[in-house]
Coordinates of C-alpha atoms in Angstrom, one line a residue:
X29 CA 72.3 19.7 -61.6
X30 CA 70.9 17.0 -60.2
X31 CA 67.9 16.7 -57.4
X32 CA 66.7 13.5 -55.4
X33 CA 63.2 13.9 -54.7
X34 CA 63.7 14.1 -51.1
X35 CA 65.7 17.4 -52.1
X36 CA 62.7 18.2 -53.9
X37 CA 60.5 17.7 -51.3
X38 CA 62.6 19.7 -48.6
X39 CA 62.8 22.4 -51.1
X40 CA 58.9 22.4 -51.6
X41 CA 58.3 22.6 -47.6
X42 CA 61.1 25.4 -47.0
X43 CA 59.4 27.5 -49.9
X44 CA 55.9 27.0 -48.2
X45 CA 57.0 27.6 -44.3
X46 CA 57.0 31.2 -43.1
X47 CA 60.5 33.0 -42.1
X48 CA 62.0 31.7 -39.0
X49 CA 63.3 34.6 -36.4
X50 CA 66.8 34.3 -36.5
X51 CA 69.0 33.7 -33.0
X52 CA 70.0 36.6 -31.5
X53 CA 72.4 36.0 -29.1
X54 CA 75.1 38.5 -27.7
X55 CA 78.1 36.3 -28.2
X56 CA 80.9 36.9 -25.0
X57 CA 84.6 35.2 -25.6
X58 CA 84.0 34.6 -21.8
X59 CA 81.7 34.8 -18.8
X60 CA 82.1 32.6 -16.2
X61 CA 79.6 30.9 -14.1
X62 CA 79.8 33.2 -11.0
X63 CA 78.9 36.1 -13.3
X64 CA 75.8 33.7 -14.8
X65 CA 74.9 33.1 -11.4
X66 CA 74.8 36.8 -10.4
X67 CA 72.4 37.7 -13.0
X68 CA 75.3 38.0 -15.5
X69 CA 76.7 41.2 -13.2
X70 CA 80.3 41.3 -13.7
X71 CA 81.4 45.2 -13.9
X72 CA 81.2 45.4 -10.2
X73 CA 81.3 42.2 -9.1
X74 CA 84.1 40.3 -11.3
X75 CA 87.2 38.8 -10.1
X76 CA 90.2 36.9 -11.0
X77 CA 88.9 35.4 -14.8
X78 CA 85.9 37.8 -14.9
X79 CA 88.5 40.8 -14.3
X80 CA 90.9 39.4 -17.3
X81 CA 87.7 39.2 -19.6
X82 CA 85.5 42.4 -18.8
X83 CA 85.8 44.9 -15.8
X84 CA 90.1 45.0 -15.7
X85 CA 89.8 47.2 -12.4
X86 CA 88.5 44.3 -11.0
X87 CA 92.2 43.0 -11.2
X88 CA 92.5 45.5 -7.9
X89 CA 90.0 43.7 -6.1
X90 CA 91.4 40.5 -5.6
X91 CA 92.7 40.0 -1.9
X92 CA 95.5 37.3 -2.8
X93 CA 97.2 35.8 -5.8
X94 CA 97.0 32.5 -7.2
X95 CA 97.5 30.1 -10.2
X96 CA 94.9 28.5 -12.5
X97 CA 96.4 25.0 -12.7
X98 CA 93.1 24.5 -15.0
X99 CA 90.1 26.2 -14.9
X100 CA 87.2 23.9 -17.1
X101 CA 84.0 25.3 -17.8
X102 CA 80.9 23.0 -19.3
X103 CA 77.9 24.4 -20.3
X104 CA 74.9 23.7 -22.0
X105 CA 71.0 23.5 -22.4
X106 CA 68.7 20.5 -21.4
X107 CA 67.9 20.2 -25.7
X108 CA 71.4 19.4 -26.4
X109 CA 71.6 16.4 -23.4
X110 CA 68.2 15.0 -24.7
X111 CA 68.8 15.2 -28.2
X112 CA 72.2 14.0 -28.5
X113 CA 71.1 11.0 -30.3
X114 CA 69.5 13.1 -32.9
X115 CA 72.8 15.3 -33.1
X116 CA 75.3 12.4 -33.6
X117 CA 73.3 11.1 -36.7
X118 CA 73.5 14.9 -38.4
X119 CA 76.3 13.6 -40.6
X120 CA 77.1 13.6 -44.3
X121 CA 77.1 16.8 -46.7
X122 CA 74.0 18.9 -49.0
X123 CA 70.5 17.0 -48.8
X124 CA 71.5 14.6 -46.1
X125 CA 72.4 17.2 -43.7
X126 CA 69.0 18.9 -44.3
X127 CA 66.8 15.7 -44.1
X128 CA 68.7 14.4 -41.0
X129 CA 68.1 17.9 -38.9
X130 CA 64.3 17.5 -39.3
X131 CA 63.9 16.0 -35.7
X132 CA 65.9 19.0 -34.0
X133 CA 63.7 21.9 -35.6
X134 CA 62.3 24.6 -32.8
X135 CA 64.7 23.9 -30.2
X136 CA 68.0 25.8 -30.0
X137 CA 70.9 23.7 -28.8
X138 CA 73.7 25.3 -26.9
X139 CA 76.9 24.0 -25.4
X140 CA 80.1 25.6 -24.3
X141 CA 83.7 24.4 -23.2
X142 CA 86.2 26.8 -22.2
X143 CA 89.4 26.0 -20.5
X144 CA 91.6 28.5 -19.0
X145 CA 95.2 29.1 -17.3
X146 CA 96.2 31.8 -15.8
X147 CA 97.8 33.3 -13.1
X148 CA 96.8 36.5 -11.1
X149 CA 98.7 38.6 -8.8
X150 CA 97.3 41.1 -6.2
X151 CA 100.3 42.9 -5.6
X152 CA 102.4 43.0 -8.6
X153 CA 105.7 44.7 -8.1
X154 CA 104.3 47.5 -5.8
X155 CA 101.4 47.0 -3.8
X156 CA 99.4 49.4 -5.7
X157 CA 99.6 47.2 -8.8
X158 CA 97.7 43.9 -9.4
X159 CA 98.2 41.8 -12.7
X160 CA 96.7 38.4 -14.6
X161 CA 97.8 36.8 -17.5
X162 CA 96.5 33.6 -19.3
X163 CA 95.6 31.8 -22.4
X164 CA 92.1 30.8 -23.1
X165 CA 90.4 28.2 -25.1
X166 CA 87.0 28.5 -25.7
X167 CA 84.6 27.1 -27.7
X168 CA 80.6 27.6 -28.1
X169 CA 77.4 26.8 -30.9
X170 CA 74.3 27.6 -31.3
X171 CA 72.5 25.6 -33.4
X172 CA 68.7 26.5 -34.3
X173 CA 66.8 24.6 -37.0
X174 CA 63.8 25.9 -38.7
X175 CA 60.5 24.6 -39.7
X176 CA 61.4 26.3 -43.0
X177 CA 64.5 23.9 -43.1
X178 CA 66.8 26.8 -42.4
X179 CA 69.4 26.7 -40.1
X180 CA 71.1 29.4 -37.6
X181 CA 74.4 28.6 -36.7
X182 CA 76.5 30.7 -34.1
X183 CA 79.4 28.4 -33.7
X184 CA 82.7 30.3 -32.2
X185 CA 85.9 29.1 -31.7
X186 CA 88.6 31.3 -29.9
X187 CA 92.0 30.7 -28.8
X188 CA 94.8 33.0 -27.2
X189 CA 96.9 35.0 -24.9
X190 CA 95.2 37.8 -22.4
X191 CA 96.5 40.0 -20.3
X192 CA 95.7 42.4 -17.7
X193 CA 97.0 44.9 -15.4
X194 CA 95.2 47.7 -12.5
X195 CA 96.7 50.3 -10.5
X196 CA 95.3 51.6 -7.4
X197 CA 94.4 55.1 -6.3
X198 CA 93.3 57.3 -3.7
X199 CA 94.3 54.7 -1.1
X200 CA 92.3 52.1 -2.9
X201 CA 89.5 53.8 -3.8
X202 CA 89.7 54.3 -6.8
X203 CA 91.5 51.6 -9.6
X204 CA 91.6 51.7 -13.0
X205 CA 93.0 49.3 -15.4
X206 CA 93.7 47.8 -19.3
X207 CA 93.2 44.2 -20.9
X208 CA 95.0 43.2 -24.1
X209 CA 93.8 40.5 -26.2
X210 CA 95.6 38.3 -28.8
X211 CA 93.5 35.6 -30.2
X212 CA 92.9 33.0 -33.0
X213 CA 89.2 32.9 -34.2
X214 CA 87.2 30.4 -36.2
X215 CA 83.5 31.2 -36.5
X216 CA 80.1 31.0 -38.6
X217 CA 77.3 33.1 -38.0
X218 CA 74.7 33.4 -40.5
X219 CA 71.6 31.6 -41.3
X220 CA 72.1 28.7 -43.7
X221 CA 69.0 28.2 -45.9
X222 CA 68.4 24.6 -47.8
X223 CA 68.9 25.5 -51.0
X224 CA 72.7 26.2 -50.3
X225 CA 73.5 23.1 -49.1
X226 CA 71.5 21.3 -51.6
X227 CA 73.0 23.3 -54.3
X228 CA 76.4 23.2 -53.2
X229 CA 76.5 19.9 -51.4
X230 CA 78.4 21.5 -48.2
X231 CA 78.3 20.0 -44.9
X232 CA 77.3 21.7 -41.7
X233 CA 80.3 23.0 -40.5
X234 CA 83.4 24.9 -39.8
X235 CA 85.5 23.6 -42.6
X236 CA 83.0 25.0 -45.2
X237 CA 80.9 27.4 -43.7
X238 CA 83.2 29.2 -41.2
X239 CA 85.7 32.2 -41.3
X240 CA 88.9 32.7 -39.4
X241 CA 91.9 34.6 -38.7
X242 CA 94.0 35.8 -35.8
X243 CA 93.0 39.8 -34.2
X244 CA 93.8 42.3 -31.1
X245 CA 91.7 44.0 -29.0
X246 CA 91.3 45.9 -25.9
X247 CA 89.6 47.0 -22.8
X248 CA 89.4 50.3 -20.2
X249 CA 87.7 50.0 -17.2
X250 CA 87.5 51.6 -13.6
X251 CA 86.0 51.0 -9.8
X252 CA 85.4 53.7 -7.4
X253 CA 84.6 52.6 -3.8
X254 CA 82.1 55.9 -2.9
X255 CA 82.8 57.4 0.2
X256 CA 79.8 58.1 1.2
X257 CA 78.3 55.1 3.6
X258 CA 75.0 54.1 5.5
X259 CA 74.8 52.5 8.3
X260 CA 74.1 49.2 6.7
X261 CA 75.9 49.6 3.2
X262 CA 78.7 50.9 1.5
X263 CA 78.5 51.5 -2.4
X264 CA 80.6 51.3 -5.5
X265 CA 80.5 52.1 -9.0
X266 CA 82.2 50.4 -11.9
X267 CA 82.6 51.5 -15.5
X268 CA 84.3 49.2 -18.9
X269 CA 84.7 50.0 -22.2
X270 CA 85.4 46.8 -23.7
X271 CA 86.8 45.9 -27.3
X272 CA 87.7 48.9 -27.8
X273 CA 89.4 47.9 -31.4
X274 CA 86.9 46.2 -32.0
X275 CA 88.5 43.9 -34.1
X276 CA 88.1 42.2 -37.5
X277 CA 90.2 39.3 -37.2
X278 CA 92.4 40.7 -39.9
X279 CA 95.5 40.7 -37.8
X280 CA 96.9 37.6 -39.4
X281 CA 94.8 36.0 -42.1
X282 CA 94.8 32.0 -41.9
X283 CA 93.4 29.3 -43.2
X284 CA 93.9 26.4 -40.7
X285 CA 90.6 24.8 -40.1
X286 CA 88.0 26.8 -42.7
X287 CA 89.6 26.1 -45.7
X288 CA 87.1 28.3 -47.9
X289 CA 87.3 31.1 -45.6
X290 CA 85.6 34.2 -46.4
X291 CA 87.2 37.7 -45.6
X292 CA 87.0 37.4 -41.4
X293 CA 85.1 35.7 -39.0
X294 CA 82.3 38.1 -37.0
X295 CA 83.4 41.0 -35.6
X296 CA 84.0 41.7 -31.9
X297 CA 81.5 44.4 -30.7
X298 CA 82.7 47.8 -28.8
X299 CA 80.5 48.3 -25.7
X300 CA 80.2 50.1 -22.3
X301 CA 79.3 48.5 -19.6
X302 CA 78.2 50.2 -16.1
X303 CA 77.0 49.3 -12.8
X304 CA 76.5 50.1 -9.1
X305 CA 77.1 47.3 -5.6
X306 CA 76.2 47.4 -2.5
X307 CA 78.0 45.7 0.2
X308 CA 75.9 44.9 3.5
X309 CA 77.2 44.1 7.4
X310 CA 77.5 40.1 7.9
X311 CA 74.0 39.1 9.5
X312 CA 73.8 35.7 11.5
X313 CA 75.8 33.4 9.2
X314 CA 75.6 35.2 6.2
X315 CA 78.5 36.7 5.4
X316 CA 80.7 39.1 2.8
X317 CA 76.9 40.3 1.4
X318 CA 76.6 42.3 -1.7
X319 CA 74.3 43.2 -4.2
X320 CA 74.9 44.5 -8.2
X321 CA 72.8 46.4 -10.8
X322 CA 74.6 46.7 -14.1
X323 CA 73.7 47.9 -17.6
X324 CA 75.7 45.9 -20.1
X325 CA 76.9 45.3 -24.0
X326 CA 75.3 48.9 -24.8
X327 CA 77.3 49.5 -28.1
X328 CA 77.7 48.2 -31.4
X329 CA 76.6 44.8 -32.1
X330 CA 75.9 42.7 -35.6
X331 CA 72.5 41.7 -34.0
X332 CA 69.7 43.7 -32.8
X333 CA 69.1 44.1 -29.2
X334 CA 66.7 46.0 -26.5
X335 CA 67.5 48.1 -23.6
X336 CA 65.7 44.8 -21.4
X337 CA 68.6 41.9 -22.8
X338 CA 71.0 44.1 -21.2
X339 CA 69.9 44.5 -17.5
X340 CA 71.2 42.6 -14.9
X341 CA 71.3 42.7 -11.0
X342 CA 72.3 40.1 -8.5
X343 CA 73.5 39.0 -5.2
X344 CA 75.6 36.6 -3.4
X345 CA 76.1 35.7 0.5
X346 CA 78.6 33.2 2.1
X347 CA 77.2 31.0 4.5
X348 CA 80.2 28.8 5.3
X349 CA 83.8 29.4 4.5
X350 CA 83.4 26.8 1.5
X351 CA 80.2 27.6 0.4
X352 CA 78.8 30.8 -1.4
X353 CA 75.4 31.0 -2.9
X354 CA 74.1 33.1 -5.5
X355 CA 71.0 34.4 -7.3
X356 CA 70.5 37.3 -9.9
X357 CA 68.2 38.0 -13.3
X358 CA 70.1 37.4 -16.3
X359 CA 68.2 39.4 -19.2
X360 CA 64.7 39.1 -17.5
X361 CA 65.4 35.3 -16.6
X362 CA 66.1 34.1 -13.0
X363 CA 69.1 32.1 -12.2
X364 CA 71.6 31.1 -9.6
X365 CA 74.1 28.7 -8.3
X366 CA 76.9 28.0 -5.6
X367 CA 80.2 28.0 -5.6
X368 CA 82.2 26.0 -3.9
X369 CA 86.2 26.8 -2.1
X370 CA 88.7 24.1 -0.6
X371 CA 92.5 24.2 -0.6
X372 CA 93.5 23.5 -4.1
X373 CA 90.0 22.7 -5.8
X374 CA 86.7 25.0 -7.0
X375 CA 83.9 24.5 -8.5
X376 CA 81.0 26.2 -9.5
X377 CA 77.4 25.5 -10.7
X378 CA 74.8 27.5 -11.7
X379 CA 71.7 28.2 -13.8
X380 CA 70.4 31.2 -15.9
X381 CA 68.3 31.8 -18.6
X382 CA 69.5 33.2 -22.0
X383 CA 67.5 35.3 -24.3
X384 CA 67.6 34.4 -28.0
X385 CA 65.3 36.8 -29.5
X386 CA 65.7 40.8 -29.7
X387 CA 64.3 41.6 -26.3
X388 CA 63.5 40.1 -22.9
X389 CA 60.5 37.9 -22.8
X390 CA 60.8 36.6 -26.4
X391 CA 62.6 33.1 -26.2
X392 CA 64.5 31.8 -23.0
X393 CA 67.0 29.3 -23.3
X394 CA 67.5 27.6 -20.1
X395 CA 71.1 26.4 -19.6
X396 CA 73.3 24.7 -17.0
X397 CA 76.5 25.0 -16.2
X398 CA 79.6 23.5 -14.1
X399 CA 82.9 24.6 -13.6
X400 CA 86.2 23.0 -11.9
X401 CA 88.9 24.6 -10.8
X402 CA 92.9 23.5 -9.8
X403 CA 94.5 26.4 -7.9
X404 CA 97.4 26.9 -6.0

């Protein structure tokens, strides 16, 4: 096989470089910016979309139904924006790809685009039932080039319908729910080394490196309003078991994008998630105040993750009818955001830190996001 001088130089540098730390982000099909600004809590705080992709019992917590004509979320890290010029230069295949990623070495590039169209009913044929259904298109990327010229790629594209239902019991004190998911996934989640790209001449993309398929999965959950109250707080607890089928996306095997697809895309992680929440009385202009502590993503993951990455806490207050203020700690890093509620139009902005290492405090990836939604 023919090797250019550049290819040989790149291989020598790769062999001389120390082994690089892998990208170990916990991947979720969907999380809202509201959740991230609340420190990553959703088991006891999730509403609407967060219930549809989180704790299904929280469908019963919504006070009014609505239909989201469009619910668009954009999230990224600053490195992606400042390096957009270098990113657009990454093209070609084989040694050309390896050489053009050199300016991007050492920093993760993250981006996510989510588009959700969904309807939510607070009372579905009965005051005891709540229902939600929607269609989600979500794409998210993590690309981390290393000094040894290898590249960690976590690239996921998910699209499909989702539905959930919740049932209120004990005069509304207890709610239980179920979510069902059907999704097409094409993804690549692995380290690509320089030798593979040079020897195969492959491009760094889903078509040559990805796998795809269609899979089904489901969640169950519960939310309980604890009858014991203090004069200054009332408490609730939540529990959910997510991705019970641990789908491997082999329900239907496809080759729509990944023409040289392998066996199946990365599987879902079956997890247990739990938390407690305290709601507080209104104080001055601060209304609907609450604070939650949760442990999430306890279960089977393709990557090792310490308990520190699974602890979340955060709270929210409503300062105006149209303004919500949120803050929390997600995987050991502070974050926060604002929610703006107007007739028909809603918006959220958030910032948070995502841990890319195996334990909190190793490698923070600071992110920002914007959500725009039109609802009736």
